[in-house]
Structure formats: C-alpha cells, structure tokens
Coordinates of C-alpha atoms in Angstrom, one line a residue:
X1 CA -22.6 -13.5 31.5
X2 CA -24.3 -10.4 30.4
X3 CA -21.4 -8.4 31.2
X4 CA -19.4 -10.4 29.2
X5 CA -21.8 -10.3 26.1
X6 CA -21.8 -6.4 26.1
X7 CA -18.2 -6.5 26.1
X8 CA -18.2 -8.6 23.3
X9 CA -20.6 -6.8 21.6
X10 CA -18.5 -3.6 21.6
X11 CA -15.3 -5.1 20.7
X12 CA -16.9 -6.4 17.8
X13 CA -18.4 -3.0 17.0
X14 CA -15.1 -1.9 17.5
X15 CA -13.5 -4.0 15.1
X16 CA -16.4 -3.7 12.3
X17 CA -15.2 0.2 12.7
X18 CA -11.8 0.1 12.7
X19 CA -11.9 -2.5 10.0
X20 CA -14.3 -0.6 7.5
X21 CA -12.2 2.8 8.0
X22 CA -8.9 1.0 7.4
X23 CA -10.4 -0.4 3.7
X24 CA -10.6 3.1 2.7
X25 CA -7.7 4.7 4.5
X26 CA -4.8 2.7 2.8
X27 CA -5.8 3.3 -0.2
X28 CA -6.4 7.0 0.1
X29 CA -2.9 6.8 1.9
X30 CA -0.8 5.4 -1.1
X31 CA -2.7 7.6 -3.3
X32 CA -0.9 10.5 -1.1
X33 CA 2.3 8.9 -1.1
X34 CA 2.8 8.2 -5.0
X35 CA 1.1 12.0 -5.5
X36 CA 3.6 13.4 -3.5
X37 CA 6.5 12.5 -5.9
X38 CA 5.4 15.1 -8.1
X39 CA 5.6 18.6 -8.4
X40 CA 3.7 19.5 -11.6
X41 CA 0.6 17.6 -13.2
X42 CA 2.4 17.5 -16.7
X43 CA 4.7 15.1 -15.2
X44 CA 2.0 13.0 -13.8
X45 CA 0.9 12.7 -17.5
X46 CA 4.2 11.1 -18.5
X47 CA 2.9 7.3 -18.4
X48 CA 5.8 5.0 -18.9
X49 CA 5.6 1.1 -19.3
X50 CA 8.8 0.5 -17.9
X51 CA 10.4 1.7 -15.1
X52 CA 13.7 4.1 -16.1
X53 CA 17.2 2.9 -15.3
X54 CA 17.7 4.0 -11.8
X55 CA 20.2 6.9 -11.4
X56 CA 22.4 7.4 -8.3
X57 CA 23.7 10.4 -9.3
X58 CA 20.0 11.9 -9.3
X59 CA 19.3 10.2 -6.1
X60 CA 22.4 12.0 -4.5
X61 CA 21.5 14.9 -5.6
X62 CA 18.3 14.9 -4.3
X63 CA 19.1 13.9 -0.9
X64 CA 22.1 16.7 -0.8
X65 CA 19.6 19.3 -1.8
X66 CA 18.6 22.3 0.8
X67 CA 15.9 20.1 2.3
X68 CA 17.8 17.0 2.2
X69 CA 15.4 15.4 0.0
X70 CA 12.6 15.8 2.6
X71 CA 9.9 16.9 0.4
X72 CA 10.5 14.5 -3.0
X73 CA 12.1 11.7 -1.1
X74 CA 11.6 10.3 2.3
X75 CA 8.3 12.4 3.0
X76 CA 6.3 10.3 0.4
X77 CA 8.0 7.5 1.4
X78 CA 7.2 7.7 4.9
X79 CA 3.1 8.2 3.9
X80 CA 3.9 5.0 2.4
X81 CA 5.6 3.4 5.5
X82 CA 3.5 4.8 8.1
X83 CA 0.4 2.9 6.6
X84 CA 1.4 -0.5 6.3
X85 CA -0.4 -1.9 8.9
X86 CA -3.5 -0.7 7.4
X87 CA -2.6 -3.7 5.3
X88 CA -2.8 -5.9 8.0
X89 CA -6.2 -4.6 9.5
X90 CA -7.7 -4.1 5.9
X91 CA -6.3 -7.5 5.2
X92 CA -8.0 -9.1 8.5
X93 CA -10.8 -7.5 8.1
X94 CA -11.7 -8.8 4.4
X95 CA -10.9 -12.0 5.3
X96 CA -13.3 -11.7 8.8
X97 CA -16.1 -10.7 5.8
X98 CA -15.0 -13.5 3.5
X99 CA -14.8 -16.3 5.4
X100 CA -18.2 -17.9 5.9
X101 CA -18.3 -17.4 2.0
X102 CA -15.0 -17.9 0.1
X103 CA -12.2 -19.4 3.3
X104 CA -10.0 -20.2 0.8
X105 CA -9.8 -16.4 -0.5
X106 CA -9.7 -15.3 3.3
X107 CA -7.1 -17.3 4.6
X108 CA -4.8 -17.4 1.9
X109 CA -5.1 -13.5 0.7
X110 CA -4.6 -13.1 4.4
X111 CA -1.7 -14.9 4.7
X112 CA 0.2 -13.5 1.9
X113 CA -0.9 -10.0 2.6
X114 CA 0.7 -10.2 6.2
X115 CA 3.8 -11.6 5.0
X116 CA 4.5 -9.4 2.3
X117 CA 4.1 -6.1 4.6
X118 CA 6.4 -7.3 6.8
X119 CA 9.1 -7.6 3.8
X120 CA 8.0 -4.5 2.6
X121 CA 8.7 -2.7 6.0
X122 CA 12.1 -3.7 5.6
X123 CA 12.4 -2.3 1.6
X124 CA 10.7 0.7 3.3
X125 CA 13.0 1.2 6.2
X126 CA 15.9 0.9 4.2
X127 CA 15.4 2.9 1.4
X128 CA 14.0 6.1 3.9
X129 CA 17.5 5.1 6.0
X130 CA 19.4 6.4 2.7
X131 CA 18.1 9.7 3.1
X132 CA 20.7 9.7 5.9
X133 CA 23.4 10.7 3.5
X134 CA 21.9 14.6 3.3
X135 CA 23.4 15.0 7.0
X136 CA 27.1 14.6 5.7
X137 CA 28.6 17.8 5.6
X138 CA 29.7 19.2 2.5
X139 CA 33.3 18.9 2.9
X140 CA 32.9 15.1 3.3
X141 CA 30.7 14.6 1.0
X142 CA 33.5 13.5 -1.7
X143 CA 32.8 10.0 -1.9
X144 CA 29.5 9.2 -1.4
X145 CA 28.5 8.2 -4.9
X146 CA 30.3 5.4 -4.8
X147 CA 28.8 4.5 -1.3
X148 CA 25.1 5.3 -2.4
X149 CA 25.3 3.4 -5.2
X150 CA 26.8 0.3 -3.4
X151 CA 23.8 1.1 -1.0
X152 CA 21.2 1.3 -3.5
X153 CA 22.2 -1.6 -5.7
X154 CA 18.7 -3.9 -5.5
X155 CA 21.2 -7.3 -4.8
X156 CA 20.8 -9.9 -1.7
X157 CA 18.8 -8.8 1.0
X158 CA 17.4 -5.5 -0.3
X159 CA 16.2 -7.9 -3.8
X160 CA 14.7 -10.7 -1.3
X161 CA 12.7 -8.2 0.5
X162 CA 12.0 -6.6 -2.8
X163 CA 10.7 -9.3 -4.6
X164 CA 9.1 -11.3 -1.2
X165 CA 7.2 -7.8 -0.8
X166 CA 5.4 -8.0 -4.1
X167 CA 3.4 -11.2 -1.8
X168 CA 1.3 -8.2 0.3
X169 CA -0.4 -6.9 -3.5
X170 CA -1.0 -10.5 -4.5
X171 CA -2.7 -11.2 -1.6
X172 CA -4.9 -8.5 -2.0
X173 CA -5.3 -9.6 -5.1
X174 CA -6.9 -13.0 -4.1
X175 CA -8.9 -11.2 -1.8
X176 CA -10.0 -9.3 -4.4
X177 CA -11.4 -12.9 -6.5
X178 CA -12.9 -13.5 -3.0
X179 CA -14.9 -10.4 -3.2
X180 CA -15.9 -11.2 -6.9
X181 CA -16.9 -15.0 -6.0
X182 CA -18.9 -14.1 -2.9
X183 CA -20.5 -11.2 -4.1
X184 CA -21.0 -9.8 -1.0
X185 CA -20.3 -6.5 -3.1
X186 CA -21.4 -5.4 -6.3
X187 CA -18.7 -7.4 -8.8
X188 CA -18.0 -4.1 -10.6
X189 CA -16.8 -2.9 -7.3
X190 CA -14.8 -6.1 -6.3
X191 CA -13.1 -5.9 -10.1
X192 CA -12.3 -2.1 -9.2
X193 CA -10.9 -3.6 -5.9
X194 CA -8.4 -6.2 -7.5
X195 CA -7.2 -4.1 -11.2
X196 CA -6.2 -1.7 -8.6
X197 CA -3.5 -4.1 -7.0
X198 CA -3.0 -5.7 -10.0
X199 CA -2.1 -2.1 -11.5
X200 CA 0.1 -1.5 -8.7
X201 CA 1.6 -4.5 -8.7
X202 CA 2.3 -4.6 -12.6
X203 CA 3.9 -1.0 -12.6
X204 CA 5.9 -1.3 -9.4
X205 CA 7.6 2.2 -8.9
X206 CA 6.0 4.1 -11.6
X207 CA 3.9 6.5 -9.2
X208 CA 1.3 7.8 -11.6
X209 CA 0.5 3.8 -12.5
X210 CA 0.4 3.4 -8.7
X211 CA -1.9 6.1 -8.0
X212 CA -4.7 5.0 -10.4
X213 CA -4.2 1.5 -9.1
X214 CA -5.1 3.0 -5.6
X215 CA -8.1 5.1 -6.7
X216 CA -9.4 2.2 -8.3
X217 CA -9.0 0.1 -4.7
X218 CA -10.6 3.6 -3.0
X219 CA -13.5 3.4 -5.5
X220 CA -13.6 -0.1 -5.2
X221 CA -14.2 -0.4 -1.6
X222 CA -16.0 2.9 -0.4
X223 CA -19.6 0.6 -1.0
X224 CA -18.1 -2.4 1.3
X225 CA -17.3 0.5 4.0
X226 CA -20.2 2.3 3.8
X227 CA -22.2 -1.0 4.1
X228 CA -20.7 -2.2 7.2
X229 CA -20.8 1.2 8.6
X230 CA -24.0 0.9 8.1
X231 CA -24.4 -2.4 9.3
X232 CA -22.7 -1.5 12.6
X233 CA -25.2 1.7 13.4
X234 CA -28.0 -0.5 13.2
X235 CA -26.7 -3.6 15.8

C-alpha cells in the first residue's frame, strides 16, 4: 500500500511538472513560429487588419527557391506543428487546476481545445505537405501553378479542418474565463491569458497579431507556472 502511494505521489509530481512547463512552452513555441516568418523587424511593424488575398504565384515561388522554402515556409510551420500537443497537456492540465473551482470551464475548454488540435494537425500537415512541390525538377516544373493553386484553394476538407480548428483557441479561451472566475491567479494575469487567444484567434494568419497574442498567453501564465513549480518542490 505504501508502495503504491509513493508511486502515486511521483506520477503526480510528474504531471504537476510536465503540466506547468507545457503552459509556458507553447506559447513561447508559437511565438518562434509566427517570428520565423520574418526576415526584417520593419516588416513585423506592418500591422494589417485583414489578412491579404493569398497569392499562389508568391507561394510557388517561395517553395521553388534555392532552399525550397525551408527557411520562410515549412520551417515555421513545423515549430508550429511540432507543438501541438502542448495544447493538449497545457489544455489537461488547466483543466486538472480548474476543476474543483470552475468544472464547467475545465471540461468544456478541455474539450474543445482537444478537438480543435486534432483538426489543426490536419490544416498543418497539409499545408507543410505543399512544400513538396520544391522537389520537382525544373524542367517539370511547367505546370505546377495551376496544381498549387487547385492544392491551396481553402474549399471542402482543407475549409472544414480550417474553420473546426479555430475550436482548439476558443477553448483556451473558456479556460481563460475559468482562470478569471476562480482566481486561482491574479485576474490581470488570467485576462493576459485569454486576449492572447482571443488575439490569435481574431487575426488568424497575420503572424505579427499572432505573436503578441502569444506573448500575452507567456506573460499571462509564467505566475500559474511558477506557482505550481513551486507548489510541487515543497510536497
């Protein structure tokens, strides 16, 4: 029985680590992954309230450049793919410290969090699968305009997963109320917490947007991390 307590007792520390790191992590990692689709700071400055019409043409000739688009094109958006499931544990783990307070928050934030990443994967592993048309060699490379844009168009699957993605930042978002409700962190630092999804989720695609939106959840949750760090050294 006492064996089975300690074992307990270390998963949970466990978890209460993992958890807290993950709260901090994704948003650092999106911050990395919007920053990365830029080159100088002047354009960062360029805030737009609507997102331009997308070009193909650009698009192609990004992914046909010498690096194939590697550096401006799939490498942000694998930063972005690769931590998705911090969603999920960041998502868990909010709603593990919400639930004796605001269950409604937890369970529903949760729920919608979890189902949006796993439409966002799929937005994510298609779009970084375009990048595939840099490996046709130039001599066949004639008619792929027409192709990419076909591709590209946002129409049927690609604009279900799309929009059903947009579910992982609203749940966040209701998280975010949970926080504010519960106040098991300072409210300034729950209403840092949710403007930064609701930024991201307002200016879909318009990186510079994004990347404030995902200082704001960094800033927002470094106290609730520190605090269960904390928490956990002293168990």
């Amino acid at each position: 029985m006492e064996n089975q307590n300690t074992s307990v007792h270390k998963a949970k520390k466990f978890m209460n680590i993992v958890g807290s790191l993950s709260l901090i992590a994704l948003p650092a990692a999106l911050a990395v992954a919007f920053a990365l689709h830029y080159t100088k700071f002047t354009d960062f400055l360029v805030f737009k309230l609507v997102k331009p019409p997308y070009s193909p043409e650009r698009m192609l000739e990004t992914l046909t450049s010498i690096d194939s688009g590697f550096r401006f094109y799939t490498l942000p958006h694998m930063v972005g793919y690769l931590a998705l499931p911090l969603f999920v544990s960041a998502s868990l783990f909010l709603a593990y410290i919400l639930w004796k307070k605001a269950p409604w928050h937890a369970l529903v934030g949760a729920i919608l969090t979890n189902i949006g990443v796993v439409f966002m994967g799929g937005v994510f592993g298609a779009w970084i699968s375009f990048a595939a048309v840099g490996n046709v060699p130039a001599n066949e490379a004639g008619n792929l305009l027409p192709v990419l844009t076909a591709l590209t168009t946002v129409q049927g699957p690609l604009m279900l997963s799309s929009v059903l993605s947009a579910l992982t930042f609203l749940g966040m978002i209701i998280l975010g109320f949970g926080l504010y409700q519960s106040r098991i962190i300072p409210q300034w630092s729950a209403t840092f917490f949710t403007l930064g999804n609701i930024l991201i989720l307002a200016f879909i695609d318009l990186d510079n947007w994004m990347f404030i939106g995902a200082l704001l959840m960094l800033i927002g949750l470094l106290p609730l991390t520190v605090k269960m760090l904390h928490a956990n050294q002293v168990e």
